[in-house]
Short mmCIF file of N, CA and C in Angstrom, two decimals:
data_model
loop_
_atom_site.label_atom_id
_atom_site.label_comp_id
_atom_site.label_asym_id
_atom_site.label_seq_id
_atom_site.Cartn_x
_atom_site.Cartn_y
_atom_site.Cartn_z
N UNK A 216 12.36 7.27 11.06
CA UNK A 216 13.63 7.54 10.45
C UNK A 216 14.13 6.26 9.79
N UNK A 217 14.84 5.81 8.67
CA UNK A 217 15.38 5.43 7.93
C UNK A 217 16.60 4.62 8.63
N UNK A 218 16.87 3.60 8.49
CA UNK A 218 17.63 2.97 9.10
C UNK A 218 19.17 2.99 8.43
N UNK A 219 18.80 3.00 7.24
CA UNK A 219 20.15 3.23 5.80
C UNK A 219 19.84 3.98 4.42
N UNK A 220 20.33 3.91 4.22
CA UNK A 220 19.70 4.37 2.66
C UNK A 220 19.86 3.23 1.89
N UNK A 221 19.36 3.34 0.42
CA UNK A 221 19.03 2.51 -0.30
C UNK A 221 20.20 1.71 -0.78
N UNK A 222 20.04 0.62 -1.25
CA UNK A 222 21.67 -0.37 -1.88
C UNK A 222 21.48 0.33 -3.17
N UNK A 223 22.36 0.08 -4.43
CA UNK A 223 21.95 -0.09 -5.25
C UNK A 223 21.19 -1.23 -6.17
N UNK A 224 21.38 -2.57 -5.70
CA UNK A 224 20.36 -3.81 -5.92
C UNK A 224 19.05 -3.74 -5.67
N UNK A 225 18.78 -2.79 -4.34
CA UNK A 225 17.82 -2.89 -3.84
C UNK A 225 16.79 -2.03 -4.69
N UNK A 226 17.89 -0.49 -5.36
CA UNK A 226 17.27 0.54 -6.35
C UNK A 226 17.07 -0.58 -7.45
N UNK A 227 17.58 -1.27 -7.85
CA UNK A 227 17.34 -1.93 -9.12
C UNK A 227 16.08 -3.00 -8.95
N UNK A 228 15.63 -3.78 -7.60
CA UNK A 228 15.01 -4.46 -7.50
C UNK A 228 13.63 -3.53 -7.45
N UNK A 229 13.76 -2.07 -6.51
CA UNK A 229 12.46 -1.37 -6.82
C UNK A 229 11.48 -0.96 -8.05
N UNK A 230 13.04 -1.03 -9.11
CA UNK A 230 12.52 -0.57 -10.21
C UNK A 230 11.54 -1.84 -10.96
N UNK A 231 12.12 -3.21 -10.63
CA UNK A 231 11.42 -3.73 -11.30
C UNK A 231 9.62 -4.27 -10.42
N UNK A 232 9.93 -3.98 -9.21
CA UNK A 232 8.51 -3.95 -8.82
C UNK A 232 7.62 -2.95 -9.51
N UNK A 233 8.58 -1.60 -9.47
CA UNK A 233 7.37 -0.71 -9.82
C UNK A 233 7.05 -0.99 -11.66
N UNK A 234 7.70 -1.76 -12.04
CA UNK A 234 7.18 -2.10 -13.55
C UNK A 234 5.95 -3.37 -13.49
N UNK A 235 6.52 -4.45 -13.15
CA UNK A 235 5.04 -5.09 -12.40
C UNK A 235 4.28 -4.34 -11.97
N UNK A 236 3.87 -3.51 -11.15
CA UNK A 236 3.28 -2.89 -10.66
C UNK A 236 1.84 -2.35 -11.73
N UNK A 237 3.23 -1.39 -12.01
CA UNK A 237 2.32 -0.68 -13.12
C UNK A 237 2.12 -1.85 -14.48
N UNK A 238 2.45 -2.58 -14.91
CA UNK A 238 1.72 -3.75 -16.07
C UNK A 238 1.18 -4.22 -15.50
N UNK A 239 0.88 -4.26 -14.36
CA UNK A 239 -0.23 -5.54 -13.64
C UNK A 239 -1.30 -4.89 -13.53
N UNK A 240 -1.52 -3.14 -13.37
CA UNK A 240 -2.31 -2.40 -12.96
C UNK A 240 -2.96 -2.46 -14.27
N UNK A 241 -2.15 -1.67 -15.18
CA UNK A 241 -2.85 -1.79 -16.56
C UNK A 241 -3.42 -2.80 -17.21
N UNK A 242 -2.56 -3.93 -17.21
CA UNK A 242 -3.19 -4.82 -17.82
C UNK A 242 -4.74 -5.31 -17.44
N UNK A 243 -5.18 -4.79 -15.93
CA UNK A 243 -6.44 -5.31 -15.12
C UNK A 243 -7.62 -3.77 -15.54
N UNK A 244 -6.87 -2.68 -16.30
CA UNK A 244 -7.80 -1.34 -16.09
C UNK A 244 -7.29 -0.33 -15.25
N UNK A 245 -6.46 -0.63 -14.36
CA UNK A 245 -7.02 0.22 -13.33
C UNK A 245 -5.56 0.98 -13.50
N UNK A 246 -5.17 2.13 -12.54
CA UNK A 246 -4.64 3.08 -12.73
C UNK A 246 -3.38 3.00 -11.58
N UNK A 247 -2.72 2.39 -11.56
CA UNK A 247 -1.32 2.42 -10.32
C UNK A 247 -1.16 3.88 -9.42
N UNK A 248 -1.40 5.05 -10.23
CA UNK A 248 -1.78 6.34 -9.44
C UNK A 248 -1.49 6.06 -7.93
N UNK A 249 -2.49 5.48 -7.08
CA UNK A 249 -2.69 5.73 -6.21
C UNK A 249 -1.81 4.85 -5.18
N UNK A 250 -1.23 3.66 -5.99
CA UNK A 250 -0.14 2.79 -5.50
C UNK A 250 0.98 3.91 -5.36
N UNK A 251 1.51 4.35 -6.25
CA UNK A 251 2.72 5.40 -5.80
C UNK A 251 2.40 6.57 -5.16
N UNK A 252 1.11 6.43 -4.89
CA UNK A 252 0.68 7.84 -3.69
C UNK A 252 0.77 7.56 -2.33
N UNK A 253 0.64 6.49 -2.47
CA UNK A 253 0.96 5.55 -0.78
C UNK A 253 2.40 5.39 -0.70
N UNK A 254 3.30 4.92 -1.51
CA UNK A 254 4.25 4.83 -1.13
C UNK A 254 4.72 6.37 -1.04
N UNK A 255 4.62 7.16 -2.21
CA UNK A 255 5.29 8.73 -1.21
C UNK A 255 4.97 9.20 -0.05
N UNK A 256 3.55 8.87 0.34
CA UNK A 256 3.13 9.34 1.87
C UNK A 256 4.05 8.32 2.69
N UNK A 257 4.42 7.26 2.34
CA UNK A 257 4.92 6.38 3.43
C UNK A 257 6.24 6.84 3.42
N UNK A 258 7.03 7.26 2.19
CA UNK A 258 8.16 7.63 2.35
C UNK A 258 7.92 9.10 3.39
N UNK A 259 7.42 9.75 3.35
CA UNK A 259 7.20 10.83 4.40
C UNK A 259 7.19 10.74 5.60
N UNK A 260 6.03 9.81 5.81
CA UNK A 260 6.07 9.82 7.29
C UNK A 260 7.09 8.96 7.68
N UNK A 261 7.77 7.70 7.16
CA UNK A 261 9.01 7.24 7.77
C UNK A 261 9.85 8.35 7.93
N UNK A 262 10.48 9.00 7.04
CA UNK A 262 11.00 9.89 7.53
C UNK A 262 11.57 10.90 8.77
N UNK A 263 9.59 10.98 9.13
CA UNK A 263 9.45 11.94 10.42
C UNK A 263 9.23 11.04 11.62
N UNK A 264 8.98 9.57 11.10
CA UNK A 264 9.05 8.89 12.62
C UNK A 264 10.09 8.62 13.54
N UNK A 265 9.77 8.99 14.87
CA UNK A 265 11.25 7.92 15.42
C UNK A 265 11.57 6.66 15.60
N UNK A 266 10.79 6.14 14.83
CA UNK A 266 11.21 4.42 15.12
C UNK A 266 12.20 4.20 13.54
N UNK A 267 12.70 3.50 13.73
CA UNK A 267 13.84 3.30 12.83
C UNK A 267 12.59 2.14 12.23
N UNK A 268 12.85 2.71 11.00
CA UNK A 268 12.66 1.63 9.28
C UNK A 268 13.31 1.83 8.28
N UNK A 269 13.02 0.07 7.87
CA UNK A 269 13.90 -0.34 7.16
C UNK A 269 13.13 -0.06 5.90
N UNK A 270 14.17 0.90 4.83
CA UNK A 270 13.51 1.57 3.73
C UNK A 270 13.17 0.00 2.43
N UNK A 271 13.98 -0.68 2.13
CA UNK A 271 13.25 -1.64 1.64
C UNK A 271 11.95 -2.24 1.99
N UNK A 272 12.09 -2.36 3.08
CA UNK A 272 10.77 -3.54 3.31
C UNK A 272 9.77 -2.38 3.34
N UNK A 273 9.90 -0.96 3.86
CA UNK A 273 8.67 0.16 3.72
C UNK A 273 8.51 0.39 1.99
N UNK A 274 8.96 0.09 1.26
CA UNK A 274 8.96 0.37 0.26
C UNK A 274 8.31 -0.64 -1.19
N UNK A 275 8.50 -1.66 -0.45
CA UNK A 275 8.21 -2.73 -1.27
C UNK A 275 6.90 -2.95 -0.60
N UNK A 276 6.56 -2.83 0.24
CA UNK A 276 5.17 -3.08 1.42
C UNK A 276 4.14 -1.64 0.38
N UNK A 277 4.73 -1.00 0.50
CA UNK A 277 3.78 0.33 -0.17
C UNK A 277 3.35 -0.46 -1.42
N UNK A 278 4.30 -0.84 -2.41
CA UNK A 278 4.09 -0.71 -3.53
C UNK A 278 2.97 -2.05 -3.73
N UNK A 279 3.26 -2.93 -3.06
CA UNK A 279 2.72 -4.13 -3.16
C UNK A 279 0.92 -3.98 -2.13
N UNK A 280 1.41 -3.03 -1.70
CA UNK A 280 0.40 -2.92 -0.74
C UNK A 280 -1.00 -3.48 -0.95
N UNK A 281 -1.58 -3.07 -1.78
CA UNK A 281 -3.24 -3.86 -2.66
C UNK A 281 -3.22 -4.57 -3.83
N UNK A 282 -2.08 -5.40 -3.44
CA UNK A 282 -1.92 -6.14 -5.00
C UNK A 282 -2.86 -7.45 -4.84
N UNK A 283 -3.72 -7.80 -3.82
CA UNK A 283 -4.53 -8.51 -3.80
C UNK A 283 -6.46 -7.95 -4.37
N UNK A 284 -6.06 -6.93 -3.89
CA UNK A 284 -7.42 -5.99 -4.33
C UNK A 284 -7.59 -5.61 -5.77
N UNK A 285 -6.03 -5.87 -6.11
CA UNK A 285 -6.12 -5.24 -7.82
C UNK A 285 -6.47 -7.04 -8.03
N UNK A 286 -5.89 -7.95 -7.96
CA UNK A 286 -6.66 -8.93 -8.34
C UNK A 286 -8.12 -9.57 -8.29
N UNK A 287 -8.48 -9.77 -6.81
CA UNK A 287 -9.55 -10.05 -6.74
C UNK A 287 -10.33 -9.42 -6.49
N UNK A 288 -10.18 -7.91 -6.39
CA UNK A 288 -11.66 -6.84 -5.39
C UNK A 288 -10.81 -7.06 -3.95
N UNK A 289 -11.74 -5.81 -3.40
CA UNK A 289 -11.43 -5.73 -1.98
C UNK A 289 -12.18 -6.49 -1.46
N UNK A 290 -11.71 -7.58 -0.77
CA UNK A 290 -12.14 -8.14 0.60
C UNK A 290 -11.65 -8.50 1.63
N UNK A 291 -11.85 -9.35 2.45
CA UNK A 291 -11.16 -9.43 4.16
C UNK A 291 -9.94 -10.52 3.50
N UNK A 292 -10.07 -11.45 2.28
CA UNK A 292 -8.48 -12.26 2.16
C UNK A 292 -8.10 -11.75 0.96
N UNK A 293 -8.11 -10.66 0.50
CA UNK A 293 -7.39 -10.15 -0.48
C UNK A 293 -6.31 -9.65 -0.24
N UNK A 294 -5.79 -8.85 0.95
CA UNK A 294 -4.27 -9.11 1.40
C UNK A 294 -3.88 -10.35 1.38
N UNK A 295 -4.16 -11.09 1.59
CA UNK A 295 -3.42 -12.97 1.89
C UNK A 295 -2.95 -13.08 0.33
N UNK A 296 -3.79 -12.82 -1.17
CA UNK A 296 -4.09 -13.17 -1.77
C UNK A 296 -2.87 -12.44 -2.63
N UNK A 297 -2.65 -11.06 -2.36
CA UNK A 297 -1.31 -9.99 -2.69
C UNK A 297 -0.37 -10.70 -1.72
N UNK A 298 -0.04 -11.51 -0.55
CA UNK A 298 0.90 -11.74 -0.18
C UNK A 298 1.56 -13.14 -0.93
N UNK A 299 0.19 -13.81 -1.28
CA UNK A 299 0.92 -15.05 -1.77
C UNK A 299 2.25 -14.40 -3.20
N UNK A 300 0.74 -13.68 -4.11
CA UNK A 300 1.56 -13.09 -5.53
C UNK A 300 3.11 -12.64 -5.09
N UNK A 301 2.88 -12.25 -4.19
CA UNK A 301 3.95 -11.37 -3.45
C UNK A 301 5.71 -11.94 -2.95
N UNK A 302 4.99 -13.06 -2.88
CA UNK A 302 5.71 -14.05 -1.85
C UNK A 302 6.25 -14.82 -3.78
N UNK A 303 5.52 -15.21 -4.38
CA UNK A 303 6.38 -15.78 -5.41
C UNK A 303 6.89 -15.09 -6.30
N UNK A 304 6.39 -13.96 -6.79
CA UNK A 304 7.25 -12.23 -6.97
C UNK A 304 9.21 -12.26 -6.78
N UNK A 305 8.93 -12.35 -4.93
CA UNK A 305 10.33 -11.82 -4.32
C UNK A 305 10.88 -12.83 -4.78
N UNK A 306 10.51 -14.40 -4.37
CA UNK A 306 11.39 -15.69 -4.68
C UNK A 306 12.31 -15.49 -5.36
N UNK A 307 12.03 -15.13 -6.48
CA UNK A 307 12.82 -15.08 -7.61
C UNK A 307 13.45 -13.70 -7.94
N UNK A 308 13.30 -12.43 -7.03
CA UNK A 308 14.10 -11.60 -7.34
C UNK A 308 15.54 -11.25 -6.57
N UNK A 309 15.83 -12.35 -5.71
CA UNK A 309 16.87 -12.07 -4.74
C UNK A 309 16.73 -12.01 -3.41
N UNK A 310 15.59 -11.06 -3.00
CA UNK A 310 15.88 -10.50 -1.65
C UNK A 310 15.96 -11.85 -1.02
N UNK A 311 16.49 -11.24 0.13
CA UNK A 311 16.55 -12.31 1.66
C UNK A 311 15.41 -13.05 2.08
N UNK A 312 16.11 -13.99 2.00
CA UNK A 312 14.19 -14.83 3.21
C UNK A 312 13.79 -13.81 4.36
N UNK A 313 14.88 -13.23 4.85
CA UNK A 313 13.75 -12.75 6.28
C UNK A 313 13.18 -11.41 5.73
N UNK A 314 14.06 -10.39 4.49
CA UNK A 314 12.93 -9.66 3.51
C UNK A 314 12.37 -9.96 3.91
N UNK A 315 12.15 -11.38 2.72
CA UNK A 315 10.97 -11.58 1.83
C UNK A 315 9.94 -11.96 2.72
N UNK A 316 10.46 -12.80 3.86
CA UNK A 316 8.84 -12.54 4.96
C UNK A 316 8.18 -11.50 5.54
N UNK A 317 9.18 -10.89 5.90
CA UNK A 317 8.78 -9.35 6.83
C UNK A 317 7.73 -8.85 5.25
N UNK A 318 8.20 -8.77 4.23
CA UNK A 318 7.66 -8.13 3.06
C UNK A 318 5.95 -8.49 3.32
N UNK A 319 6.27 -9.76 2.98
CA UNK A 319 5.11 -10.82 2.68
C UNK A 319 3.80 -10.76 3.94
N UNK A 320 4.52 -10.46 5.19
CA UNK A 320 3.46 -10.21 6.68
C UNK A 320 3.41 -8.84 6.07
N UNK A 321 3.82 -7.45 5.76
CA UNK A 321 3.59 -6.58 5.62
C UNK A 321 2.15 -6.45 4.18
N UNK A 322 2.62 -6.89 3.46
CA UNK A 322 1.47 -6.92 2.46
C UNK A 322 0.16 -7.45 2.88
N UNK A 323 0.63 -8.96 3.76
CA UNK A 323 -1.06 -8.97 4.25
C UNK A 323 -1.50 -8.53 4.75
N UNK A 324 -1.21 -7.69 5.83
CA UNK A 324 -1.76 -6.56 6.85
C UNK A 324 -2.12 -5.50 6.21
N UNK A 325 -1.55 -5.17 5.19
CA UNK A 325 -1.84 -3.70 4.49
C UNK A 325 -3.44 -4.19 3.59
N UNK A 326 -3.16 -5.25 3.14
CA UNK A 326 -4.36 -5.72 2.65
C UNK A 326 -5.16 -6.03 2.99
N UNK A 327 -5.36 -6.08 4.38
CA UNK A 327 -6.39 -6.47 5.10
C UNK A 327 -6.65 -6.27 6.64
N UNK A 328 -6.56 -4.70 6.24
CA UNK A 328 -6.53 -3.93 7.61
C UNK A 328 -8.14 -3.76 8.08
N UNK A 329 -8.95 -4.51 8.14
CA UNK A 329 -9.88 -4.77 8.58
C UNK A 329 -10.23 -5.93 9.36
N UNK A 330 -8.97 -6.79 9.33
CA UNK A 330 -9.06 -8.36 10.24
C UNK A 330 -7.63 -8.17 10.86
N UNK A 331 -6.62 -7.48 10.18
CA UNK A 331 -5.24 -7.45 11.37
C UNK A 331 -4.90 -6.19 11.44
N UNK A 332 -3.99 -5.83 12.66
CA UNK A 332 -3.81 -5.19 13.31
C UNK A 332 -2.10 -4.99 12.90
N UNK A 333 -1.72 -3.96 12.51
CA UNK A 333 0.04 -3.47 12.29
C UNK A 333 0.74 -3.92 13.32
N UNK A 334 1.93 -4.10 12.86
CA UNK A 334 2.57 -4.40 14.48
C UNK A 334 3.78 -4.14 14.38
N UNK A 335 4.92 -4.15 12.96
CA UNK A 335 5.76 -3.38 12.86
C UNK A 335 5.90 -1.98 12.67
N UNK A 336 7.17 -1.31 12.78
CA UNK A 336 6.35 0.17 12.22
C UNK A 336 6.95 0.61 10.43
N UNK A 337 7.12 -0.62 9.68
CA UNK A 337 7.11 -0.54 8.24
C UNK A 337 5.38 -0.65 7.91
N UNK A 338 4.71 -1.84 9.00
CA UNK A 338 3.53 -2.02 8.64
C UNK A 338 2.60 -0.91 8.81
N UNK A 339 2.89 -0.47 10.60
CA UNK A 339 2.10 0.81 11.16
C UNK A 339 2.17 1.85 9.99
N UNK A 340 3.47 2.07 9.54
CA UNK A 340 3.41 3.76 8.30
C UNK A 340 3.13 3.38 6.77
N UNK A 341 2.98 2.27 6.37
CA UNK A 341 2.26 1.89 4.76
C UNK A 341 0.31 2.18 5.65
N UNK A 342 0.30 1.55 6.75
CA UNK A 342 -1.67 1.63 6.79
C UNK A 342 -1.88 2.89 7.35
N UNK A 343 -0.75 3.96 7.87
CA UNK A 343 -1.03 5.10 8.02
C UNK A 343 -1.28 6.05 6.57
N UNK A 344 -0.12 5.47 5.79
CA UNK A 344 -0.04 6.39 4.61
C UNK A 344 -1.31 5.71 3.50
N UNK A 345 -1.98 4.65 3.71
CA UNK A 345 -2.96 4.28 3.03
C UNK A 345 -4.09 4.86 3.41
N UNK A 346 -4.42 5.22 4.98
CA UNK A 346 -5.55 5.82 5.00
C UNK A 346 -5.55 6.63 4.76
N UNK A 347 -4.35 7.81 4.96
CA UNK A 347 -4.29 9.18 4.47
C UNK A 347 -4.75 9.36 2.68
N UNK A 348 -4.58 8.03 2.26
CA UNK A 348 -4.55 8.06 1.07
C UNK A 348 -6.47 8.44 0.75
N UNK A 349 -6.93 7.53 1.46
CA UNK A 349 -8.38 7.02 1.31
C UNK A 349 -8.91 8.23 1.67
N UNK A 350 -8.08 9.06 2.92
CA UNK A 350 -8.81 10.00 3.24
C UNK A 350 -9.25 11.12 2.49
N UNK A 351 -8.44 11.56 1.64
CA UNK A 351 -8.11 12.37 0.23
C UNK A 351 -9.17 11.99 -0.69
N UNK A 352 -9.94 10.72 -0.79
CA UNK A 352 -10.39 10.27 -1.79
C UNK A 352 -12.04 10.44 -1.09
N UNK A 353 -12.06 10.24 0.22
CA UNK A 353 -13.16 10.52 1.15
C UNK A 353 -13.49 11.93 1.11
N UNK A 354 -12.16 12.83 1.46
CA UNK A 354 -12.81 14.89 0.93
C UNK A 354 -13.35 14.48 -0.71
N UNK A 355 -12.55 14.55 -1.45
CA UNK A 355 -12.97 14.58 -2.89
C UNK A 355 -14.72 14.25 -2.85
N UNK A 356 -15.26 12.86 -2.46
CA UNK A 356 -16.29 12.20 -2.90
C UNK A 356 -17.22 12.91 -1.67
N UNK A 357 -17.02 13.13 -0.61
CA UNK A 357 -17.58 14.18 0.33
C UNK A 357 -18.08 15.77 -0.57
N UNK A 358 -16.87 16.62 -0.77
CA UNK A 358 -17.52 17.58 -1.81
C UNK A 358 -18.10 17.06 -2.51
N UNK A 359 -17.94 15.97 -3.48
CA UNK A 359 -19.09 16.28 -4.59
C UNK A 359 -20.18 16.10 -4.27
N UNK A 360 -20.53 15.39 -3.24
CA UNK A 360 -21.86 14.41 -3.07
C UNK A 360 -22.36 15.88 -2.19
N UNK A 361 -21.71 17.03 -1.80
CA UNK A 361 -22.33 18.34 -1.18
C UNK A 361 -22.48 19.56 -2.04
N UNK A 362 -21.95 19.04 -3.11
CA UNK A 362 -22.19 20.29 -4.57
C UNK A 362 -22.74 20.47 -5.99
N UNK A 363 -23.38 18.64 -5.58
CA UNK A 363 -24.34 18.67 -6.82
C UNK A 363 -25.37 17.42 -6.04
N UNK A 364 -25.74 17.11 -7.46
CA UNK A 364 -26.42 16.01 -6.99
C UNK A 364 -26.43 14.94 -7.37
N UNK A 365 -26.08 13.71 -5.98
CA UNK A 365 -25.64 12.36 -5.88
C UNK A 365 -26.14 11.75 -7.36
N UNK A 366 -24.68 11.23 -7.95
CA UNK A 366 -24.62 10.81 -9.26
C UNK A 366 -25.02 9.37 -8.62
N UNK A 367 -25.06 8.81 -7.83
CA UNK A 367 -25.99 7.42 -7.67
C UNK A 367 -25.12 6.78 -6.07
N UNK A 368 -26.08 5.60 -5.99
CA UNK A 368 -25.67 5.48 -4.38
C UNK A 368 -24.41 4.88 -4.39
N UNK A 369 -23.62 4.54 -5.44
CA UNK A 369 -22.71 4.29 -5.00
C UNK A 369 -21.65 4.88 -4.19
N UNK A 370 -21.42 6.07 -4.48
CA UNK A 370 -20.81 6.93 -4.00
C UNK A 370 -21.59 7.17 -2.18
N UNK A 371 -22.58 7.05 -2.20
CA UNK A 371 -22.65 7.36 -0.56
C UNK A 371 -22.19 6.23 0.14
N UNK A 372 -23.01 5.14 -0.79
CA UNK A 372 -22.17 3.58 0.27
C UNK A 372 -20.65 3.98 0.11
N UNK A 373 -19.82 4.29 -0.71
CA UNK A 373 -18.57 4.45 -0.31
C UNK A 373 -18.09 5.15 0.50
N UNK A 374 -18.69 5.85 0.95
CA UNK A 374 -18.05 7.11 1.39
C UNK A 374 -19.00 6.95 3.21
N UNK A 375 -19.91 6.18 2.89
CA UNK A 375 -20.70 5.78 4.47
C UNK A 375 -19.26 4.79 4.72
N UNK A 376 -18.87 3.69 4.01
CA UNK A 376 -17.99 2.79 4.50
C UNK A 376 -16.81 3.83 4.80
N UNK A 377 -16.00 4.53 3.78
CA UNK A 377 -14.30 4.96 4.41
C UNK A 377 -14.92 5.88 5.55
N UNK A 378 -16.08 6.64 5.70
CA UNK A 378 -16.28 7.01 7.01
C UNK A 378 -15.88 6.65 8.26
N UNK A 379 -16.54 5.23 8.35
CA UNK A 379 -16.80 4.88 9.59
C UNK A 379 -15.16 4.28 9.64
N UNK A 380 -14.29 3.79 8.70
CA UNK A 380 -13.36 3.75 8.88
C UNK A 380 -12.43 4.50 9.72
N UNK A 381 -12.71 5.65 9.81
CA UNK A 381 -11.90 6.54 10.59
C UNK A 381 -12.72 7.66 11.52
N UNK A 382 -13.89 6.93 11.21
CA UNK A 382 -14.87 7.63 12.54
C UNK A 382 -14.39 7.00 14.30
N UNK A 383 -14.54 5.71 13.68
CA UNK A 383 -14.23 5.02 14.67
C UNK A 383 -13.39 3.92 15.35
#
C-alpha cells in the first residue's frame, strides 16, 4: 500500500525522468517499452501489498531500474553503473538526499539482482515486478522455440538463463 499519494513536484519530477528515460533509450536503439512495463507491474503490486511504500522512491526505482544495462549490457556491475547515472541524474533535480539514496540503493539492486539481495519493500516490488516482467518474455520465447523451428541458439541460451532464474 502506498504511503501518500503523489506531490505535485514529485509528478513533475516523474515526468522528466520518464523523458530521459525514453531519449536515453532511443538514442542507444533500444525500446523503453519494457521500462514502463515494470513500473506498471510495480505500481500494482505496491498497491496490493501490506507493507507501506513510498510511491516516489517505487517509482523512480522502476523507471531507472536497468539504466545501467541500457548503457553497458547486462552484467553483475551494471546496476552500480545505473546507480551512479542515477545518483548524478537526481543531484540536480531536487529530490532529498535521503530520496536520492534510498533511490540510488534501489537502482543498484534492481540492477543487479544476481549479486544483491532486496531488502526494502520499494526494492522487494520493482525485482518482483521485473521478473514478472522477464517472465512474460520467457512464455513468449518458450512458445516460439515450441512452434517452429529454433531461429538460432540464441534464443535457447536465453531462455536456459531466465529459466533457471526462477527455477531456482
Amino acid at each position: 500500500m502506498f504511503i501518500r499519494n503523489l506531490k505535485p513536484e514529485e509528478l513533475d519530477l516523474i515526468h522528466r525522468v520518464e523523458l530521459f528515460v525514453t531519449d536515453g533509450s532511443r538514442g542507444r536503439g533500444r525500446d523503453p517499452s519494457n521500462v514502463f512495463e515494470v513500473v506498471r507491474l510495480s505500481v500494482e503490486i505496491a498497491r496490493r501489498v501490506p507493507h507501506p511504500v513510498h510511491p516516489l522512491i517505487l517509482t523512480l526505482t522502476a523507471m531507472l531500474h536497468d539504466l545501467g544495462a541500457r548503457l553497458i549490457g547486462e552484467s553483475a556491475i551494471s546496476g552500480f553503473v545505473g546507480a551512479a547515472v542515477a545518483e548524478s541524474f537526481l543531484k540536480v533535480t531536487g529530490v532529498s538526499d535521503l530520496e536520492r539514496i534510498q533511490i540510488v540503493r534501489a537502482v543498484a539492486m534492481s540492477g543487479s539482482l544476481a549479486v544483491m539481495n532486496p531488502e526494502t519493500a520499494e526494492e522487494k516490488v520493482v525485482a518482483d515486478a521485473q521478473r514478472l516482467d522477464r517472465m512474460g518474455m520467457v512464455g513468449l520465447i518458450r512458445s516460439q522455440l515450441a512452434t517452429s523451428p529454433p531461429a538460432d541458439e540464441f534464443f535457447r541460451e536465453r531462455v536456459t538463463a531466465c529459466q533457471a532464474d526462477f527455477d531456482g
